[in-house]
Short mmCIF file of C-alpha atoms in Angstrom, two decimals:
data_model
loop_
_atom_site.label_atom_id
_atom_site.label_comp_id
_atom_site.label_asym_id
_atom_site.label_seq_id
_atom_site.Cartn_x
_atom_site.Cartn_y
_atom_site.Cartn_z
CA UNK B 942 93.64 64.69 127.54
CA UNK B 943 94.95 64.18 124.01
CA UNK B 944 98.18 65.69 122.68
CA UNK B 945 96.47 68.86 121.49
CA UNK B 946 94.94 69.70 124.84
CA UNK B 947 91.44 68.42 124.15
CA UNK B 948 89.66 65.81 126.26
CA UNK B 949 89.44 62.88 123.84
CA UNK B 950 87.18 60.84 126.11
CA UNK B 951 84.56 63.58 126.28
CA UNK B 952 84.67 64.28 122.55
CA UNK B 953 85.51 67.95 123.11
CA UNK B 954 87.92 69.02 120.35
CA UNK B 955 90.94 71.28 120.62
CA UNK B 956 89.10 73.77 118.41
CA UNK B 957 86.17 73.87 120.85
CA UNK B 958 88.56 74.70 123.67
CA UNK B 959 90.15 77.37 121.52
CA UNK B 960 86.77 78.86 120.65
CA UNK B 961 85.81 79.01 124.30
CA UNK B 962 89.08 80.77 125.15
CA UNK B 963 88.59 83.20 122.27
CA UNK B 964 85.13 84.17 123.43
CA UNK B 965 86.19 84.48 127.07
CA UNK B 966 89.28 86.57 126.35
CA UNK B 967 87.56 88.88 123.90
CA UNK B 968 84.53 89.48 126.14
CA UNK B 969 86.89 90.48 128.92
CA UNK B 970 87.82 93.64 127.02
CA UNK B 971 84.76 94.23 124.86
CA UNK B 972 81.78 96.45 125.54
CA UNK B 973 79.79 94.95 122.68
CA UNK B 974 78.22 91.53 122.36
CA UNK B 975 80.15 89.03 120.25
CA UNK B 976 78.29 86.67 117.95
CA UNK B 977 78.96 83.30 116.30
CA UNK B 978 82.51 83.04 117.65
CA UNK B 979 82.56 79.34 116.79
CA UNK B 980 81.90 79.91 113.09
CA UNK B 981 84.72 78.42 111.01
CA UNK B 982 86.44 81.09 108.92
CA UNK B 983 89.26 78.93 107.49
CA UNK B 984 87.76 75.53 106.57
CA UNK B 985 91.09 73.75 106.01
CA UNK B 986 92.87 75.03 109.12
CA UNK B 987 89.63 75.17 111.17
CA UNK B 988 90.38 78.66 112.46
CA UNK B 989 87.23 80.38 113.67
CA UNK B 990 85.82 83.85 114.04
CA UNK B 991 86.74 83.57 117.71
CA UNK B 992 90.35 82.96 116.71
CA UNK B 993 90.31 86.17 114.67
CA UNK B 994 88.96 88.12 117.65
CA UNK B 995 91.56 86.62 119.99
CA UNK B 996 94.34 87.37 117.51
CA UNK B 997 93.40 91.04 117.28
CA UNK B 998 93.11 91.30 121.05
CA UNK B 999 96.67 90.03 121.43
CA UNK B 1000 98.24 91.89 118.48
CA UNK B 1001 96.62 95.23 119.37
CA UNK B 1002 99.73 96.88 120.95
CA UNK B 1003 101.64 96.35 117.69
CA UNK B 1004 98.77 97.01 115.27
CA UNK B 1005 97.05 100.06 116.73
CA UNK B 1006 99.82 102.60 116.01
CA UNK B 1007 99.19 101.96 112.31
CA UNK B 1008 95.42 102.46 112.69
CA UNK B 1009 94.89 105.34 115.11
CA UNK B 1010 93.58 108.49 113.50
CA UNK B 1011 93.10 106.83 110.11
CA UNK B 1012 89.99 106.07 108.10
CA UNK B 1013 89.37 102.38 107.49
CA UNK B 1014 88.06 100.71 104.34
CA UNK B 1015 86.15 97.66 105.60
CA UNK B 1016 86.27 94.32 103.78
CA UNK B 1017 83.78 92.03 105.47
CA UNK B 1018 83.81 88.21 105.33
CA UNK B 1019 80.79 87.23 107.45
CA UNK B 1020 81.08 83.57 106.43
CA UNK B 1021 84.85 83.24 106.33
CA UNK B 1022 87.35 83.18 103.49
CA UNK B 1023 85.32 80.85 101.29
CA UNK B 1024 82.09 82.83 101.63
CA UNK B 1025 80.97 85.98 99.89
CA UNK B 1026 82.59 89.21 101.00
CA UNK B 1027 81.76 92.86 100.49
CA UNK B 1028 83.42 96.23 100.90
CA UNK B 1029 82.01 98.92 103.13
CA UNK B 1030 83.23 102.48 103.46
CA UNK B 1031 80.14 104.42 104.46
CA UNK B 1032 78.83 103.67 107.95
CA UNK B 1033 75.93 105.15 109.89
CA UNK B 1034 77.46 106.90 112.90
CA UNK B 1035 74.15 106.59 114.75
CA UNK B 1036 74.43 102.79 114.64
CA UNK B 1037 77.97 102.58 116.01
CA UNK B 1038 78.84 101.77 119.63
CA UNK B 1039 80.03 104.76 121.65
CA UNK B 1040 83.65 103.64 121.59
CA UNK B 1041 83.74 103.50 117.75
CA UNK B 1042 84.60 106.81 116.12
CA UNK B 1043 83.82 107.85 112.55
CA UNK B 1044 84.82 110.72 110.29
CA UNK B 1045 83.27 112.21 107.13
CA UNK B 1046 85.79 112.28 104.28
CA UNK B 1047 85.65 112.63 100.54
CA UNK B 1048 85.93 109.21 98.89
CA UNK B 1049 87.53 109.47 95.46
CA UNK B 1050 86.11 106.18 94.26
CA UNK B 1051 82.56 107.10 95.32
CA UNK B 1052 82.83 110.74 94.30
CA UNK B 1053 81.14 111.88 97.49
CA UNK B 1054 81.67 112.36 101.21
CA UNK B 1055 81.15 109.21 103.29
CA UNK B 1056 81.47 108.35 106.98
CA UNK B 1057 84.49 106.13 107.60
CA UNK B 1058 85.22 104.14 110.74
CA UNK B 1059 88.35 105.28 112.59
CA UNK B 1060 90.03 102.53 114.61
CA UNK B 1061 91.43 104.38 117.62
CA UNK B 1062 91.30 101.58 120.18
CA UNK B 1063 91.37 97.84 120.66
CA UNK B 1064 87.64 97.52 121.24
CA UNK B 1065 86.95 99.08 117.85
CA UNK B 1066 89.22 96.52 116.16
CA UNK B 1067 87.43 93.69 117.96
CA UNK B 1068 84.07 95.19 117.00
CA UNK B 1069 85.19 95.14 113.36
CA UNK B 1070 86.40 91.56 113.70
CA UNK B 1071 82.95 90.66 114.99
CA UNK B 1072 81.56 92.14 111.76
CA UNK B 1073 83.74 89.73 109.78
CA UNK B 1074 86.61 92.10 109.00
CA UNK B 1075 89.42 89.55 108.82
CA UNK B 1076 91.80 92.16 107.46
CA UNK B 1077 92.18 95.86 108.19
CA UNK B 1078 92.92 98.44 105.48
CA UNK B 1079 93.69 101.93 106.81
CA UNK B 1080 94.39 105.07 104.85
CA UNK B 1081 98.05 106.04 104.69
CA UNK B 1082 97.06 109.56 105.76
CA UNK B 1083 95.52 110.71 109.02
CA UNK B 1084 92.08 112.24 109.39
CA UNK B 1085 93.52 115.62 110.42
CA UNK B 1086 95.48 115.81 107.15
CA UNK B 1087 93.66 113.43 104.81
CA UNK B 1088 95.50 114.54 101.66
CA UNK B 1089 98.99 114.03 103.08
CA UNK B 1090 100.07 110.39 103.55
CA UNK B 1091 102.65 109.35 106.12
CA UNK B 1092 104.36 106.98 103.69
CA UNK B 1093 104.52 105.86 100.09
CA UNK B 1094 103.76 102.25 99.20
CA UNK B 1095 105.08 100.37 96.19
CA UNK B 1096 103.14 97.10 95.93
CA UNK B 1097 105.11 94.32 94.22
CA UNK B 1098 102.41 92.04 92.89
CA UNK B 1099 103.35 88.84 91.03
CA UNK B 1100 101.29 87.95 87.97
CA UNK B 1101 101.43 84.32 89.07
CA UNK B 1102 101.18 83.26 92.69
CA UNK B 1103 104.22 81.00 92.48
CA UNK B 1104 106.64 83.71 91.34
CA UNK B 1105 107.75 84.86 94.80
CA UNK B 1106 111.44 84.51 93.93
CA UNK B 1107 110.88 87.12 91.21
CA UNK B 1108 109.18 89.36 93.76
CA UNK B 1109 112.26 89.01 95.97
CA UNK B 1110 114.60 90.02 93.13
CA UNK B 1111 112.47 93.06 92.26
CA UNK B 1112 112.24 94.06 95.94
CA UNK B 1113 116.02 93.88 96.23
CA UNK B 1114 116.35 96.11 93.15
CA UNK B 1115 114.01 98.69 94.72
CA UNK B 1116 115.90 98.54 98.02
CA UNK B 1117 119.33 98.96 96.42
CA UNK B 1118 118.08 101.87 94.31
CA UNK B 1119 116.53 103.69 97.28
CA UNK B 1120 119.62 103.10 99.41
CA UNK B 1121 121.80 104.50 96.65
CA UNK B 1122 119.59 107.58 96.51
CA UNK B 1123 119.78 107.86 100.33
CA UNK B 1124 116.04 107.38 100.71
CA UNK B 1125 114.97 105.47 103.82
CA UNK B 1126 112.96 102.37 102.92
CA UNK B 1127 111.27 99.45 104.66
CA UNK B 1128 109.29 96.42 103.62
CA UNK B 1129 106.68 93.89 104.67
CA UNK B 1130 104.95 90.93 103.16
CA UNK B 1131 101.54 91.68 101.73
CA UNK B 1132 100.17 88.66 103.57
CA UNK B 1133 99.50 86.96 100.26
CA UNK B 1134 102.04 86.62 97.44
CA UNK B 1135 103.62 90.07 97.25
CA UNK B 1136 105.84 92.54 99.09
CA UNK B 1137 105.14 96.15 100.04
CA UNK B 1138 108.05 98.59 99.89
CA UNK B 1139 107.43 101.66 102.06
CA UNK B 1140 109.10 105.07 102.14
CA UNK B 1141 108.38 107.28 105.20
CA UNK B 1142 107.20 110.81 104.38
CA UNK B 1143 105.92 112.27 107.65
CA UNK B 1144 102.65 113.61 106.29
CA UNK B 1145 104.44 116.46 104.54
CA UNK B 1146 103.45 115.92 100.90
CA UNK B 1147 100.18 115.51 99.02
CA UNK B 1148 98.92 112.29 97.46
CA UNK B 1149 99.63 113.75 94.02
CA UNK B 1150 103.26 114.37 94.96
CA UNK B 1151 103.57 110.91 96.51
CA UNK B 1152 102.03 109.29 93.44
CA UNK B 1153 104.67 110.99 91.29
CA UNK B 1154 107.41 109.59 93.53
CA UNK B 1155 105.85 106.13 93.31
CA UNK B 1156 105.56 106.30 89.52
CA UNK B 1157 109.18 107.39 89.05
CA UNK B 1158 110.41 104.73 91.45
CA UNK B 1159 108.40 102.03 89.67
CA UNK B 1160 109.68 103.12 86.25
CA UNK B 1161 113.29 103.18 87.45
CA UNK B 1162 113.05 99.74 89.05
CA UNK B 1163 111.42 98.35 85.90
CA UNK B 1164 114.35 99.74 83.91
CA UNK B 1165 116.78 97.91 86.21
CA UNK B 1166 115.05 94.51 85.93
CA UNK B 1167 113.02 94.72 82.69
CA UNK B 1168 112.77 90.95 82.32
CA UNK B 1169 111.05 90.63 85.71
CA UNK B 1170 109.09 93.84 86.40
CA UNK B 1171 106.51 96.03 84.68
CA UNK B 1172 104.40 99.13 85.31
CA UNK B 1173 101.74 97.89 82.88
CA UNK B 1174 98.31 98.36 84.46
CA UNK B 1175 96.50 95.92 82.19
CA UNK B 1176 96.79 92.38 83.52
CA UNK B 1177 96.73 90.79 80.09
CA UNK B 1178 99.83 92.71 79.02
CA UNK B 1179 102.01 91.89 82.02
CA UNK B 1180 102.89 88.34 81.05
CA UNK B 1181 104.57 86.70 84.03
CA UNK B 1182 106.20 89.88 85.25
CA UNK B 1183 105.88 91.42 88.71
CA UNK B 1184 103.56 94.42 88.64
CA UNK B 1185 105.02 97.55 90.27
CA UNK B 1186 101.77 99.00 91.60
CA UNK B 1187 102.29 102.63 92.58
CA UNK B 1188 98.57 103.39 92.16
CA UNK B 1189 98.09 102.50 95.83
CA UNK B 1190 99.14 106.11 96.43
CA UNK B 1191 95.99 107.57 94.89
CA UNK B 1192 93.64 107.11 97.82
CA UNK B 1193 93.69 103.30 97.68
CA UNK B 1194 94.55 101.24 100.74
CA UNK B 1195 96.71 98.23 101.56
CA UNK B 1196 96.57 95.80 104.46
CA UNK B 1197 98.05 97.21 107.65
CA UNK B 1198 101.16 95.69 109.19
CA UNK B 1199 100.10 92.69 111.31
CA UNK B 1200 96.76 92.44 109.57
CA UNK B 1201 95.46 88.95 108.98
CA UNK B 1202 94.64 88.24 105.35
CA UNK B 1203 91.62 86.29 104.08
CA UNK B 1204 93.78 83.71 102.32
CA UNK B 1205 94.67 80.05 102.96
CA UNK B 1206 96.88 79.52 106.00
CA UNK B 1207 95.72 82.64 107.88
CA UNK B 1208 98.77 84.61 106.75
CA UNK B 1209 99.82 87.89 108.37
CA UNK B 1210 101.21 90.97 106.63
CA UNK B 1211 104.61 90.92 108.31
CA UNK B 1212 107.42 93.51 108.47
CA UNK B 1213 110.80 92.16 107.35
CA UNK B 1214 114.42 93.09 107.74
CA UNK B 1215 115.95 93.70 104.33
CA UNK B 1216 118.48 90.95 104.97
CA UNK B 1217 115.55 88.52 105.17
CA UNK B 1218 114.42 89.48 101.67
CA UNK B 1219 116.19 86.70 99.81
CA UNK B 1220 115.31 83.68 97.74
CA UNK B 1221 114.02 80.71 99.66
CA UNK B 1222 111.71 81.86 102.47
CA UNK B 1223 108.03 82.13 101.59
CA UNK B 1224 105.31 84.39 103.01
CA UNK B 1225 103.47 81.25 104.16
CA UNK B 1226 105.82 81.11 107.14
CA UNK B 1227 104.22 84.24 108.67
CA UNK B 1228 100.88 83.18 110.13
CA UNK B 1229 98.42 83.68 112.94
CA UNK B 1230 100.43 81.06 114.87
CA UNK B 1231 104.00 82.24 114.20
CA UNK B 1232 103.84 86.03 114.36
CA UNK B 1233 104.03 86.39 118.15
CA UNK B 1234 107.24 84.38 118.49
CA UNK B 1235 108.74 86.58 115.78
CA UNK B 1236 107.61 89.78 117.51
CA UNK B 1237 109.14 88.61 120.77
CA UNK B 1238 112.45 88.12 119.00
CA UNK B 1239 112.52 91.13 116.67
CA UNK B 1240 109.94 93.64 117.89
CA UNK B 1241 108.16 95.96 115.48
CA UNK B 1242 110.53 96.47 112.55
CA UNK B 1243 108.29 98.95 110.74
CA UNK B 1244 107.69 101.56 113.44
CA UNK B 1245 110.23 104.05 111.95
CA UNK B 1246 107.87 104.46 108.99
CA UNK B 1247 105.56 106.43 111.29
CA UNK B 1248 108.34 108.68 112.60
CA UNK B 1249 110.82 109.36 109.82
CA UNK B 1250 110.68 111.74 106.86
CA UNK B 1251 112.08 111.76 103.34
CA UNK B 1252 112.99 114.74 101.20
CA UNK B 1253 110.54 113.88 98.44
CA UNK B 1254 111.60 116.67 96.11
CA UNK B 1255 115.22 115.59 96.20
CA UNK B 1256 114.22 111.95 95.59
CA UNK B 1257 112.04 112.99 92.63
CA UNK B 1258 114.87 115.01 91.08
CA UNK B 1259 117.27 112.09 91.47
CA UNK B 1260 114.87 109.60 89.89
CA UNK B 1261 114.05 111.94 87.01
CA UNK B 1262 117.76 112.38 86.34
CA UNK B 1263 118.38 108.64 86.37
CA UNK B 1264 115.45 107.99 84.03
CA UNK B 1265 116.82 110.57 81.59
CA UNK B 1266 120.14 108.75 81.67
CA UNK B 1267 118.39 105.44 81.00
CA UNK B 1268 116.52 106.93 78.03
CA UNK B 1269 119.73 108.47 76.67
CA UNK B 1270 121.62 105.18 76.89
CA UNK B 1271 118.85 103.40 74.97
CA UNK B 1272 118.94 105.97 72.17
CA UNK B 1273 122.64 105.58 71.50
#
C-alpha cells in the first residue's frame, strides 16, 4: 500500500478507491440508480462525481435544515466545473422519483408558474448530485409562504477575485452597524470570493419589505466605507470596489450553507464566527476536505438564522434616520 492508501503494486489509485467508496456509501441510502460516479468533476484536484455524492450524504444533517420546504433553483454541471452548465427551474413532476417532491410557484424571472424541486430529504439531495448539481441554491422563503423570506442576505461581492481583504473590511462595517442598531446578524463565506451577511426575519415580512431593508443597509454601509464599497449595479462603474448586492432579496437565490461550489479547490460555503472575519484567512481554507473537522469543533454556527426574528420596521426606521444624517452632513 502506498502512503495515500492505494495499492501501488496493483496500479489502483487512491482516487479509484475513493470512487468505489463513494458509490458504495451513496447506494446504501439511495433508491435511485447512480451513474458515472467515477467522472472527474475537478480536473486539478481529481475530485469526482462520486465524491460530490459522498459529501452530500455526510453533510446532510447540517445541510437539510436549510433546504427543507424550500424551492430549489438547479444549476447542473454534468461534466464537472470545466464543462458546460445550465440552469433548471421547471421540472416535470411525472419524471421525478417518488421521494422527490415538487411545488408549482410563480417564477419572477420566467414570468410564469413553474414546478420547482423541493429538497426535503437526503435522497433528494443525492438524486440532484447525480444530475450534476454540485451546488444547491434554495429560496430564502418556504413553499407555504413563498413571498415571506426567513432571512435577508447582503452579498458582498468583490470586483476582483483577489480583493478579499476589502471584503473583510466591508463585512466588518456591516456587522458593526447592525450590532449598533441591535439587529441580529450572521455571516458565511460565499464559497467563492465573497461573504454573505444574513439577518434573520422569521418569515414575517414580504420580499418587497426585505429588499427595502437590504437596500438601506447597503447604502448605509457604502456611506461608512465609500472607498471600498458600492451599490452600483453596473459592473463597469464599480471600479475595484466591493459590490453590496441586496438584489438577492428579490426572488434570487444564493448557495446554501454547506453547499459545495463549482470553483477550483471544491470550496464550501461556510458559516463563520464574526471574530473569524479578519484580514488574513482566505475562503480557500474551507473545502470538501476541511469542513467536517470544523463542524466537529464548532457545530452549525448559522442555525439561529432559521429561528430568530428581527423587527424589520424598527431597523428600517433606524437606517433611514442614519442616511438622512449622512446626507445632512454632506450638505453642510
